[in-house]
């Protein structure tokens, strides 16, 4: 009898623990393997193919057929399009979060939240298709040019990251202790004063995290942006001019270049640059998190 | 009772997975040569991957070939010419489909020496414009002017006053490399004008919706019913047809290659032979490609 009990105990205690630990180890190993692989491939263009890192990140001359691998246009394109998307999206998302939590919680819970969840679930190729078939012709008719433009990329991306920022901002606002709100009402503030002066500053950390996550998502998005931005290898002169992004050039050229060629190595370096930048975003999130915790 | 069933179905799944894994393990090129079938019934597995331009033809050929030889299984995938050559060089597939000779893509000469480029068909490309463009013929020099950015308005080449919107393929695309080699020659394509679209479908879409636009598309995308809204322009009066390519007047075409590691053997050889055969030539022509039999004397 005692033995039976110990088998049961062994089952319930150790099997679960082993499984969970194993999953944790697998995830860590996978992440490390991906980083090691991309870094290993990415530095080959500098170590094997003899491309200069400085040229890659400062030159705008990308013509692989002549051996020039300046990626500044793509870095600038990715940065502009994702910052633009956050600038459009963040104010709307924060407004939505305030509305959901303080202005009309019932409507927010019943309608807005499900709608935002639906928006998250729409695959990016659908956003891209809608962008190509509706947004691009609309922009062409109203602003001239070919329609494929930085602006089209910003609009598509801002719709894509809106739910991310709104959901996180909403969670942050919900986490603000009600006592703060009551105290500010007690001091005689109006609802709007309470929201703008007390609740939002108190939830700043969560809101900022949402914004940085949105920025990271925008930076890494490939398909939808590639479909509407035009992929012209040129720095954009205006919101209406087409340009290219890091992810766009990767998806366009990766399958057509051969392993081990300078061109292919340069593309891996672009992937490495993407990875480094997304790590920077994660560092920023952690930094924001830590600073909030010390208060 | 229920538990038993669960266990049985679990075992069955396991066996199936093992079976599939074992079958995948057979994918290496040597297995395709398991029967060198001269005269005998051919059998084996042929895997092909690569060029999306060749994909439709390779697919149809695979189906017809498998109907004739029930013991052969042919699977064809896309992925781009680079992927095709990569995979065949690594031994992952038997055949790598490519729009360009393998030597054009591969830098490692030792590896390039092992690969054999089998020509399986020709393919012509059309210069296509939006239907609002009132130009029907361009000379090679005019096309070079347009894509290098010297000519920016249709009135400069005999059309109406309308801005030219250039649509390119990305620099690594097989179609663009052919365009570069056969039409642009020494003139450089200017990448900072117009837009880049990464597939034939996206090009078709953009031309349709952008006024004054010009680009180039494989004729296999423009046959029967697909050509309704796109206008194909003649080059120096020659059309992208089998006849004009065969008699040498139309410049914008290339071979399609099925690259093998070493000379093709067994089922892979039979499949390639079937693709270039006289009996399949009519289908090749119908699908917008140029049968090899028409290109014999070139």
Coordinates of C-alpha atoms in Angstrom, one line a residue:
Chain A
X1 CA 0.0 0.0 0.0
X2 CA 2.7 2.4 0.9
X3 CA 4.5 1.6 -2.4
X4 CA 1.3 2.4 -4.3
X5 CA 0.9 5.7 -2.6
X6 CA 4.5 6.7 -3.5
X7 CA 3.9 5.8 -7.1
X8 CA 0.9 8.1 -7.2
X9 CA 2.9 10.7 -5.4
X10 CA 5.7 10.3 -7.8
X11 CA 3.3 10.6 -10.7
X12 CA 1.6 13.7 -9.5
X13 CA 4.7 15.5 -8.3
X14 CA 7.5 14.7 -10.6
X15 CA 5.9 14.0 -14.0
X16 CA 4.3 17.4 -14.1
X17 CA 7.4 19.1 -12.8
X18 CA 9.7 17.3 -15.3
X19 CA 7.4 18.2 -18.2
X20 CA 7.1 21.8 -17.3
X21 CA 10.9 22.1 -16.8
X22 CA 11.5 20.4 -20.1
X23 CA 9.3 22.8 -21.9
X24 CA 11.1 25.7 -20.3
X25 CA 14.5 24.3 -21.3
X26 CA 13.3 23.7 -24.9
X27 CA 12.0 27.2 -25.2
X28 CA 15.3 28.7 -24.0
X29 CA 17.3 26.4 -26.2
X30 CA 15.2 27.3 -29.2
X31 CA 15.6 31.0 -28.7
X32 CA 19.3 30.7 -28.2
X33 CA 19.6 28.5 -31.3
X34 CA 17.7 31.0 -33.4
X35 CA 19.9 33.9 -32.1
X36 CA 23.1 31.8 -32.7
X37 CA 22.0 30.8 -36.2
X38 CA 21.1 34.3 -37.4
X39 CA 24.1 35.8 -35.8
X40 CA 26.4 33.2 -37.3
X41 CA 24.9 33.7 -40.8
X42 CA 24.6 37.4 -40.4
X43 CA 28.2 38.1 -39.7
X44 CA 29.4 36.0 -42.7
X45 CA 28.9 39.0 -45.0
X46 CA 31.5 40.8 -42.9
X47 CA 33.9 37.9 -42.2
X48 CA 33.6 35.9 -45.5
X49 CA 32.2 38.2 -48.2
X50 CA 34.2 41.2 -47.1
X51 CA 31.3 43.7 -46.9
X52 CA 32.0 46.6 -44.5
X53 CA 29.5 46.9 -41.7
X54 CA 29.9 50.7 -41.8
X55 CA 29.0 50.8 -45.4
X56 CA 26.0 48.6 -44.8
X57 CA 24.4 50.8 -42.2
X58 CA 25.3 54.1 -43.6
X59 CA 25.1 53.8 -47.4
X60 CA 22.0 54.1 -49.4
X61 CA 23.5 52.3 -52.4
X62 CA 21.8 48.8 -52.5
X63 CA 22.7 47.2 -55.8
X64 CA 23.7 43.6 -55.1
X65 CA 24.6 43.0 -58.8
X66 CA 27.4 45.4 -58.5
X67 CA 28.5 44.4 -55.0
X68 CA 27.0 47.4 -53.1
X69 CA 25.1 46.5 -50.0
X70 CA 24.1 49.7 -48.3
X71 CA 21.0 49.1 -46.2
X72 CA 20.2 52.6 -44.9
X73 CA 17.1 52.9 -47.1
X74 CA 15.6 49.8 -45.6
X75 CA 16.5 50.7 -42.0
X76 CA 15.1 54.2 -42.5
X77 CA 12.0 52.8 -44.2
X78 CA 11.3 50.3 -41.4
X79 CA 11.9 53.0 -38.8
X80 CA 9.7 55.6 -40.4
X81 CA 6.9 53.3 -41.2
X82 CA 6.7 51.8 -37.6
X83 CA 7.2 55.1 -35.8
X84 CA 4.5 56.7 -38.1
X85 CA 2.2 53.8 -37.3
X86 CA 2.7 54.3 -33.5
X87 CA 2.1 58.0 -33.8
X88 CA -1.2 57.4 -35.5
X89 CA -2.2 54.4 -33.4
X90 CA -1.1 55.3 -29.9
X91 CA -3.4 58.3 -29.2
X92 CA -6.4 56.4 -30.6
X93 CA -5.6 53.3 -28.7
X94 CA -5.2 55.2 -25.4
X95 CA -8.4 57.1 -26.0
X96 CA -10.2 53.7 -26.6
X97 CA -8.7 52.3 -23.4
X98 CA -10.0 55.3 -21.4
X99 CA -13.4 55.0 -23.1
X100 CA -13.6 51.3 -22.3
X101 CA -12.7 51.7 -18.6
X102 CA -14.1 55.0 -17.5
X103 CA -16.5 56.5 -20.0
X104 CA -18.6 53.6 -20.9
X105 CA -17.4 50.4 -19.3
X106 CA -20.5 48.4 -20.3
X107 CA -20.2 49.2 -24.0
X108 CA -16.5 48.7 -23.8
X109 CA -16.8 45.3 -22.2
X110 CA -19.6 44.1 -24.5
X111 CA -18.6 45.6 -27.8
X112 CA -15.2 47.2 -28.0
X113 CA -13.2 44.5 -26.4
X114 CA -14.5 41.7 -28.6
X115 CA -14.0 44.0 -31.6
X116 CA -10.4 44.6 -30.7
X117 CA -9.9 40.8 -30.2
X118 CA -11.3 40.2 -33.7
X119 CA -8.9 42.8 -35.1
X120 CA -5.9 40.9 -33.5
X121 CA -7.1 37.7 -35.1
X122 CA -7.2 39.0 -38.7
X123 CA -4.2 37.6 -40.6
X124 CA -1.7 40.2 -41.9
X125 CA -2.2 39.1 -45.5
X126 CA -5.8 40.2 -45.3
X127 CA -4.7 43.6 -44.2
X128 CA -2.3 43.6 -47.1
X129 CA -5.0 42.7 -49.6
X130 CA -7.4 45.3 -48.3
X131 CA -4.6 47.8 -48.4
X132 CA -3.8 46.9 -52.1
X133 CA -7.3 46.8 -53.3
X134 CA -8.9 49.7 -51.3
X135 CA -6.3 51.9 -49.6
X136 CA -3.8 52.2 -52.4
X137 CA -6.3 53.3 -55.1
X138 CA -7.9 55.7 -52.6
X139 CA -4.5 57.3 -51.8
X140 CA -3.7 57.5 -55.5
X141 CA -7.0 59.3 -56.3
X142 CA -6.7 61.7 -53.3
X143 CA -3.0 62.5 -53.1
X144 CA -1.7 61.6 -56.6
X145 CA 1.4 59.4 -57.2
X146 CA 1.1 55.7 -57.5
X147 CA -0.7 55.0 -54.2
X148 CA 2.0 52.6 -53.1
X149 CA 3.5 54.7 -50.4
X150 CA 4.9 55.2 -47.0
X151 CA 1.5 56.6 -46.0
X152 CA -0.2 53.4 -47.1
X153 CA 2.3 51.3 -45.0
X154 CA 1.7 53.6 -42.0
X155 CA -2.1 53.3 -42.2
X156 CA -2.1 49.5 -42.6
X157 CA 0.3 49.1 -39.8
X158 CA -1.5 51.5 -37.5
X159 CA -4.7 49.4 -37.8
X160 CA -2.7 46.3 -37.2
X161 CA -1.0 47.4 -34.0
X162 CA -4.1 49.4 -32.6
X163 CA -5.5 46.4 -30.7
X164 CA -2.1 45.5 -29.2
X165 CA -1.7 49.0 -27.7
X166 CA -5.3 49.4 -26.8
X167 CA -5.6 46.1 -24.9
X168 CA -2.4 46.7 -23.0
X169 CA -3.3 50.2 -22.2
X170 CA -6.7 49.1 -21.1
X171 CA -5.2 46.5 -18.8
X172 CA -2.9 49.1 -17.3
X173 CA -5.8 51.5 -16.7
X174 CA -7.8 48.8 -15.1
X175 CA -4.9 48.1 -12.7
X176 CA -5.0 51.6 -11.3
X177 CA -6.3 51.3 -7.7
X178 CA -9.9 52.7 -7.5
X179 CA -8.8 54.6 -4.3
X180 CA -6.7 56.9 -6.4
X181 CA -9.8 57.8 -8.5
X182 CA -12.0 58.2 -5.4
X183 CA -9.4 60.4 -3.7
X184 CA -9.2 62.7 -6.7
X185 CA -13.0 62.9 -6.8
X186 CA -12.9 63.6 -3.1
X187 CA -10.6 66.5 -3.8
X188 CA -13.2 67.9 -6.1
X189 CA -11.8 67.1 -9.5
X190 CA -14.1 66.5 -12.5
X191 CA -14.1 63.1 -14.2
X192 CA -11.9 64.3 -17.0
X193 CA -9.4 65.9 -14.6
X194 CA -9.3 62.6 -12.6
X195 CA -8.6 60.6 -15.8
X196 CA -6.0 62.9 -17.3
X197 CA -4.1 64.0 -14.2
X198 CA -4.3 60.9 -12.0
X199 CA -5.3 57.7 -13.8
X200 CA -3.1 58.1 -16.9
X201 CA 0.1 59.1 -15.1
X202 CA -0.5 56.2 -12.7
X203 CA -0.9 53.8 -15.6
X204 CA 2.0 55.2 -17.6
X205 CA 4.2 52.2 -17.3
X206 CA 1.7 49.8 -18.8
X207 CA 0.7 52.2 -21.5
X208 CA 4.4 52.7 -22.5
X209 CA 4.9 48.9 -22.6
X210 CA 1.9 48.7 -24.9
X211 CA 3.4 51.3 -27.2
X212 CA 6.8 49.7 -27.4
X213 CA 5.2 46.3 -28.1
X214 CA 3.2 47.9 -30.8
X215 CA 6.3 49.5 -32.2
X216 CA 8.1 46.1 -32.2
X217 CA 5.2 44.4 -33.9
X218 CA 5.2 47.2 -36.6
X219 CA 8.9 46.9 -37.1
X220 CA 8.8 43.1 -37.7
X221 CA 5.7 43.0 -39.8
X222 CA 6.6 41.9 -43.4
X223 CA 3.8 40.9 -45.6
X224 CA 1.1 43.6 -45.2
X225 CA 3.7 46.4 -45.5
X226 CA 5.5 44.8 -48.4
X227 CA 2.2 44.6 -50.3
X228 CA 1.4 48.3 -50.0
X229 CA 4.7 50.2 -49.6
X230 CA 6.0 49.9 -53.2
X231 CA 9.5 48.5 -52.4
X232 CA 11.3 51.2 -54.3
X233 CA 14.9 51.3 -53.3
X234 CA 14.9 55.0 -52.5
X235 CA 14.6 57.2 -49.4
X236 CA 11.1 58.6 -49.2
X237 CA 10.8 62.3 -50.0
X238 CA 7.2 62.6 -48.8
X239 CA 4.5 60.5 -47.2
X240 CA 3.2 59.8 -50.7
X241 CA 6.4 58.4 -52.1
X242 CA 7.1 54.7 -52.1
X243 CA 10.1 53.2 -50.2
X244 CA 11.2 49.8 -48.9
X245 CA 11.6 48.1 -45.5
X246 CA 14.0 45.5 -44.1
X247 CA 11.4 42.8 -43.9
X248 CA 10.2 43.6 -47.4
X249 CA 13.6 43.1 -49.0
X250 CA 14.1 39.9 -47.1
X251 CA 10.8 38.4 -48.2
X252 CA 11.4 39.5 -51.8
X253 CA 15.0 38.3 -52.3
X254 CA 15.6 35.5 -49.8
X255 CA 14.2 32.7 -51.9
X256 CA 15.9 33.8 -55.0
X257 CA 19.4 34.0 -53.8
X258 CA 21.7 31.1 -53.1
X259 CA 23.2 30.1 -49.8
X260 CA 26.8 31.3 -49.4
X261 CA 26.7 34.1 -52.0
X262 CA 27.5 37.6 -50.8
X263 CA 24.0 38.7 -51.7
X264 CA 22.5 36.0 -49.5
X265 CA 24.9 36.7 -46.7
X266 CA 23.9 40.4 -46.9
X267 CA 20.3 39.5 -46.5
X268 CA 21.1 37.5 -43.4
X269 CA 22.9 40.5 -42.0
X270 CA 19.7 42.5 -42.6
X271 CA 17.9 39.8 -40.6
X272 CA 20.5 40.2 -37.8
X273 CA 19.9 44.0 -37.8
X274 CA 16.2 43.3 -37.4
X275 CA 16.9 40.9 -34.6
X276 CA 19.2 43.4 -32.8
X277 CA 16.6 46.2 -33.2
X278 CA 13.8 44.0 -31.7
X279 CA 16.1 43.2 -28.8
X280 CA 16.6 46.9 -28.3
X281 CA 12.8 47.2 -28.1
X282 CA 12.7 44.4 -25.5
X283 CA 15.4 46.1 -23.5
X284 CA 13.4 49.3 -23.5
X285 CA 10.3 47.5 -22.3
X286 CA 12.4 45.9 -19.4
X287 CA 13.8 49.3 -18.6
X288 CA 10.4 50.9 -18.4
X289 CA 9.2 47.9 -16.3
X290 CA 12.1 48.3 -13.8
X291 CA 11.8 52.0 -13.5
X292 CA 8.1 51.6 -12.7
X293 CA 8.9 49.0 -10.1
X294 CA 11.3 51.2 -8.1
X295 CA 8.6 53.8 -7.4
Chain B
X1 CA -13.1 -0.3 -23.4
X2 CA -12.8 3.3 -24.3
X3 CA -9.3 3.4 -22.9
X4 CA -8.3 0.5 -25.1
X5 CA -9.5 2.3 -28.2
X6 CA -7.6 5.4 -27.2
X7 CA -4.4 3.3 -26.8
X8 CA -5.0 1.6 -30.1
X9 CA -5.6 4.8 -32.0
X10 CA -2.5 6.3 -30.4
X11 CA -0.4 3.3 -31.6
X12 CA -1.9 3.6 -35.0
X13 CA -1.0 7.3 -35.2
X14 CA 2.5 6.4 -34.1
X15 CA 2.9 3.8 -36.8
X16 CA 1.5 6.2 -39.4
X17 CA 4.0 8.9 -38.4
X18 CA 6.8 6.4 -38.5
X19 CA 5.7 5.4 -42.0
X20 CA 5.6 9.0 -43.2
X21 CA 9.0 9.7 -41.7
X22 CA 10.4 6.6 -43.4
X23 CA 8.9 7.7 -46.7
X24 CA 10.5 11.1 -46.3
X25 CA 13.8 9.5 -45.6
X26 CA 13.7 8.1 -49.1
X27 CA 13.9 11.5 -50.7
X28 CA 17.5 11.4 -51.6
X29 CA 18.4 11.6 -55.3
X30 CA 19.9 8.1 -55.5
X31 CA 16.6 6.4 -54.8
X32 CA 15.1 7.9 -57.9
X33 CA 17.5 5.7 -59.8
X34 CA 16.4 2.6 -58.1
X35 CA 15.2 1.2 -61.4
X36 CA 17.2 2.4 -64.4
X37 CA 14.1 1.2 -66.3
X38 CA 15.2 1.0 -70.0
X39 CA 12.1 -0.5 -71.5
X40 CA 10.9 -1.8 -68.1
X41 CA 8.2 -0.1 -66.1
X42 CA 9.5 3.0 -64.4
X43 CA 9.1 3.5 -60.6
X44 CA 10.3 5.7 -57.9
X45 CA 9.9 9.1 -56.3
X46 CA 10.7 12.3 -58.0
X47 CA 10.8 15.6 -56.1
X48 CA 11.2 19.0 -57.8
X49 CA 11.2 22.5 -56.3
X50 CA 12.0 26.0 -57.5
X51 CA 11.0 28.5 -60.1
X52 CA 7.4 29.7 -59.8
X53 CA 7.4 30.5 -63.5
X54 CA 8.0 26.9 -64.4
X55 CA 5.7 25.5 -61.7
X56 CA 2.4 25.4 -63.6
X57 CA 4.0 23.5 -66.5
X58 CA 5.9 21.1 -64.2
X59 CA 2.8 20.4 -62.3
X60 CA 0.7 19.6 -65.3
X61 CA 3.5 17.4 -66.7
X62 CA 3.8 15.6 -63.4
X63 CA 0.1 14.8 -63.4
X64 CA 0.1 13.4 -66.9
X65 CA 3.3 11.6 -66.3
X66 CA 1.9 9.9 -63.2
X67 CA -1.2 8.8 -65.1
X68 CA 1.0 7.0 -67.6
X69 CA 3.3 5.5 -65.0
X70 CA 1.4 4.6 -61.9
X71 CA 4.4 3.5 -60.0
X72 CA 6.1 6.9 -60.1
X73 CA 5.2 9.7 -57.7
X74 CA 6.2 13.2 -58.8
X75 CA 5.8 16.2 -56.4
X76 CA 6.6 19.7 -57.5
X77 CA 6.9 22.7 -55.3
X78 CA 7.6 26.4 -55.8
X79 CA 9.9 28.6 -53.8
X80 CA 11.9 30.5 -56.4
X81 CA 14.8 29.6 -58.7
X82 CA 17.4 30.2 -55.9
X83 CA 15.6 27.7 -53.7
X84 CA 15.4 25.2 -56.5
X85 CA 19.2 25.3 -57.2
X86 CA 20.0 25.4 -53.5
X87 CA 17.9 22.3 -52.7
X88 CA 19.2 20.2 -55.6
X89 CA 22.8 21.2 -54.7
X90 CA 22.1 20.0 -51.2
X91 CA 20.5 16.8 -52.4
X92 CA 17.2 17.7 -50.9
X93 CA 15.3 17.3 -54.1
X94 CA 15.9 15.4 -57.4
X95 CA 15.2 18.4 -59.7
X96 CA 15.7 22.1 -59.1
X97 CA 13.5 24.2 -61.4
X98 CA 15.2 27.4 -62.5
X99 CA 14.7 30.3 -64.9
X100 CA 18.5 30.8 -65.2
X101 CA 21.4 28.4 -65.7
X102 CA 22.7 27.2 -62.3
X103 CA 26.1 28.7 -62.9
X104 CA 24.5 32.2 -62.9
X105 CA 23.5 31.8 -59.3
X106 CA 26.1 29.6 -57.7
X107 CA 29.5 31.0 -56.7
X108 CA 31.1 27.8 -55.5
X109 CA 32.7 26.4 -58.7
X110 CA 33.2 22.9 -57.4
X111 CA 29.5 22.7 -56.6
X112 CA 28.5 24.3 -59.9
X113 CA 30.5 21.6 -61.8
X114 CA 28.3 18.9 -60.4
X115 CA 25.0 20.4 -61.5
X116 CA 23.5 19.7 -64.9
X117 CA 21.1 22.2 -66.5
X118 CA 18.5 20.4 -68.5
X119 CA 16.6 22.7 -70.8
X120 CA 12.9 21.7 -70.7
X121 CA 11.2 24.5 -72.5
X122 CA 11.4 28.1 -73.6
X123 CA 9.4 30.9 -72.1
X124 CA 8.6 34.2 -73.7
X125 CA 7.9 37.4 -71.6
X126 CA 5.6 40.1 -72.6
X127 CA 6.1 43.9 -72.0
X128 CA 2.7 44.7 -70.6
X129 CA 1.1 48.1 -70.0
X130 CA -2.1 49.4 -68.4
X131 CA -5.0 49.4 -71.0
X132 CA -5.2 53.2 -71.0
X133 CA -1.7 53.5 -72.6
X134 CA -2.0 54.4 -76.3
X135 CA 1.2 52.8 -77.5
X136 CA 1.3 49.4 -79.2
X137 CA 5.0 49.0 -80.1
X138 CA 8.2 50.0 -78.5
X139 CA 11.8 49.6 -79.7
X140 CA 14.4 48.0 -77.5
X141 CA 16.0 51.5 -77.1
X142 CA 12.7 53.0 -76.0
X143 CA 12.2 50.2 -73.4
X144 CA 15.8 50.8 -72.1
X145 CA 15.0 54.5 -71.8
X146 CA 11.9 53.9 -69.9
X147 CA 13.4 51.4 -67.4
X148 CA 16.5 53.5 -66.9
X149 CA 14.4 56.5 -66.1
X150 CA 15.4 58.7 -69.1
X151 CA 11.9 58.5 -70.6
X152 CA 9.2 59.4 -68.1
X153 CA 6.2 60.3 -70.2
X154 CA 4.3 58.3 -72.8
X155 CA 4.2 61.2 -75.2
X156 CA 7.9 60.8 -75.7
X157 CA 7.4 57.4 -77.3
X158 CA 4.3 58.3 -79.4
X159 CA 1.5 58.0 -76.9
X160 CA -0.6 60.5 -75.0
X161 CA 0.5 62.9 -72.3
X162 CA 0.6 60.5 -69.4
X163 CA 3.2 59.8 -66.8
X164 CA 5.0 56.4 -67.0
X165 CA 4.7 54.3 -63.9
X166 CA 7.4 51.7 -64.0
X167 CA 6.8 48.4 -62.1
X168 CA 9.8 46.2 -61.6
X169 CA 10.5 42.8 -60.1
X170 CA 13.1 42.6 -57.3
X171 CA 16.7 42.3 -58.5
X172 CA 17.0 38.6 -57.6
X173 CA 13.9 37.5 -59.6
X174 CA 14.5 35.2 -62.6
X175 CA 12.1 37.2 -64.8
X176 CA 14.0 40.4 -64.1
X177 CA 17.4 38.8 -64.7
X178 CA 16.1 37.6 -68.1
X179 CA 14.8 41.1 -68.8
X180 CA 18.2 42.5 -67.8
X181 CA 20.1 40.1 -70.1
X182 CA 17.9 40.1 -73.2
X183 CA 16.4 43.6 -73.3
X184 CA 18.3 46.0 -71.1
X185 CA 21.7 44.5 -71.9
X186 CA 24.3 47.2 -70.8
X187 CA 21.7 49.7 -69.7
X188 CA 21.1 49.7 -65.9
X189 CA 17.6 49.5 -64.5
X190 CA 17.0 52.4 -62.3
X191 CA 15.6 51.1 -59.0
X192 CA 14.8 54.4 -57.5
X193 CA 11.9 55.1 -60.0
X194 CA 8.6 53.3 -59.8
X195 CA 7.8 50.4 -57.5
X196 CA 8.9 46.8 -57.0
X197 CA 6.3 44.0 -56.8
X198 CA 7.5 40.6 -55.7
X199 CA 5.4 38.2 -57.8
X200 CA 3.8 37.9 -61.2
X201 CA 0.4 38.1 -59.6
X202 CA 1.3 41.4 -57.8
X203 CA 2.7 42.8 -61.0
X204 CA -0.5 42.0 -62.8
X205 CA -2.6 43.6 -60.1
X206 CA -0.6 46.8 -60.0
X207 CA -0.6 47.2 -63.8
X208 CA -4.4 46.7 -63.8
X209 CA -4.9 49.4 -61.2
X210 CA -2.2 51.9 -62.0
X211 CA -2.7 54.2 -64.9
X212 CA 0.2 54.6 -67.3
X213 CA 2.0 51.6 -65.8
X214 CA 4.5 49.3 -67.6
X215 CA 6.1 46.1 -66.6
X216 CA 7.0 42.6 -67.8
X217 CA 5.3 39.3 -67.3
X218 CA 5.9 35.7 -68.3
X219 CA 3.5 34.7 -71.1
X220 CA 2.4 31.7 -69.0
X221 CA 0.5 34.3 -67.0
X222 CA -1.1 35.9 -70.1
X223 CA -2.6 32.9 -71.9
X224 CA -6.3 32.2 -72.4
X225 CA -8.5 34.4 -70.4
X226 CA -5.8 35.9 -68.2
X227 CA -5.0 38.5 -70.8
X228 CA -8.3 40.3 -70.8
X229 CA -7.3 43.6 -69.2
X230 CA -3.6 43.7 -69.8
X231 CA -2.2 45.1 -73.0
X232 CA 0.8 43.3 -74.4
X233 CA 3.2 45.5 -76.4
X234 CA 5.3 44.3 -79.3
X235 CA 9.0 44.8 -79.4
X236 CA 10.3 46.2 -82.7
X237 CA 7.1 44.7 -84.2
X238 CA 7.7 41.2 -83.0
X239 CA 5.2 39.4 -80.7
X240 CA 6.0 37.2 -77.8
X241 CA 4.7 34.1 -79.6
X242 CA 6.4 30.7 -80.3
X243 CA 6.8 31.7 -84.0
X244 CA 8.5 35.0 -83.4
X245 CA 10.8 33.5 -80.7
X246 CA 11.7 30.6 -82.9
X247 CA 12.5 32.8 -85.9
X248 CA 14.6 35.0 -83.8
X249 CA 12.8 38.3 -84.1
X250 CA 11.5 38.5 -80.5
X251 CA 14.4 39.0 -78.0
X252 CA 12.6 38.8 -74.6
X253 CA 12.6 35.1 -73.8
X254 CA 14.7 32.5 -72.0
X255 CA 15.0 28.8 -71.4
X256 CA 13.5 27.1 -68.4
X257 CA 15.9 24.6 -66.7
X258 CA 15.4 21.5 -64.6
X259 CA 18.7 21.3 -62.8
X260 CA 19.9 17.9 -61.6
X261 CA 22.9 16.8 -59.6
X262 CA 24.8 14.8 -62.2
X263 CA 23.0 13.5 -65.3
X264 CA 19.4 12.7 -64.6
X265 CA 18.6 9.1 -64.0
X266 CA 15.7 6.7 -63.6
X267 CA 12.3 8.2 -62.9
X268 CA 13.7 11.8 -62.9
X269 CA 15.1 11.3 -66.4
X270 CA 11.9 9.8 -67.6
X271 CA 9.9 12.7 -66.3
X272 CA 12.2 15.3 -67.9
X273 CA 12.2 13.3 -71.2
X274 CA 8.4 13.3 -71.1
X275 CA 8.3 17.1 -70.6
X276 CA 10.4 17.8 -73.7
X277 CA 8.8 15.1 -75.8
X278 CA 6.9 15.7 -78.9
X279 CA 3.7 14.2 -77.5
X280 CA 3.6 16.8 -74.6
X281 CA 4.6 19.7 -76.9
X282 CA 1.1 20.8 -77.7
X283 CA 0.2 21.1 -74.0
X284 CA 3.4 23.1 -73.4
X285 CA 2.4 25.5 -76.2
X286 CA -1.2 25.8 -74.8
X287 CA 0.1 26.8 -71.4
X288 CA 2.1 29.7 -72.7
X289 CA 5.6 28.1 -72.9
X290 CA 7.6 27.3 -76.0
X291 CA 8.1 23.6 -76.6
X292 CA 11.8 22.5 -77.0
X293 CA 11.0 20.9 -80.4
X294 CA 10.4 24.5 -81.7
X295 CA 13.7 25.7 -80.4
X296 CA 15.8 22.8 -81.9
X297 CA 17.6 24.9 -84.4
X298 CA 18.5 27.8 -82.1

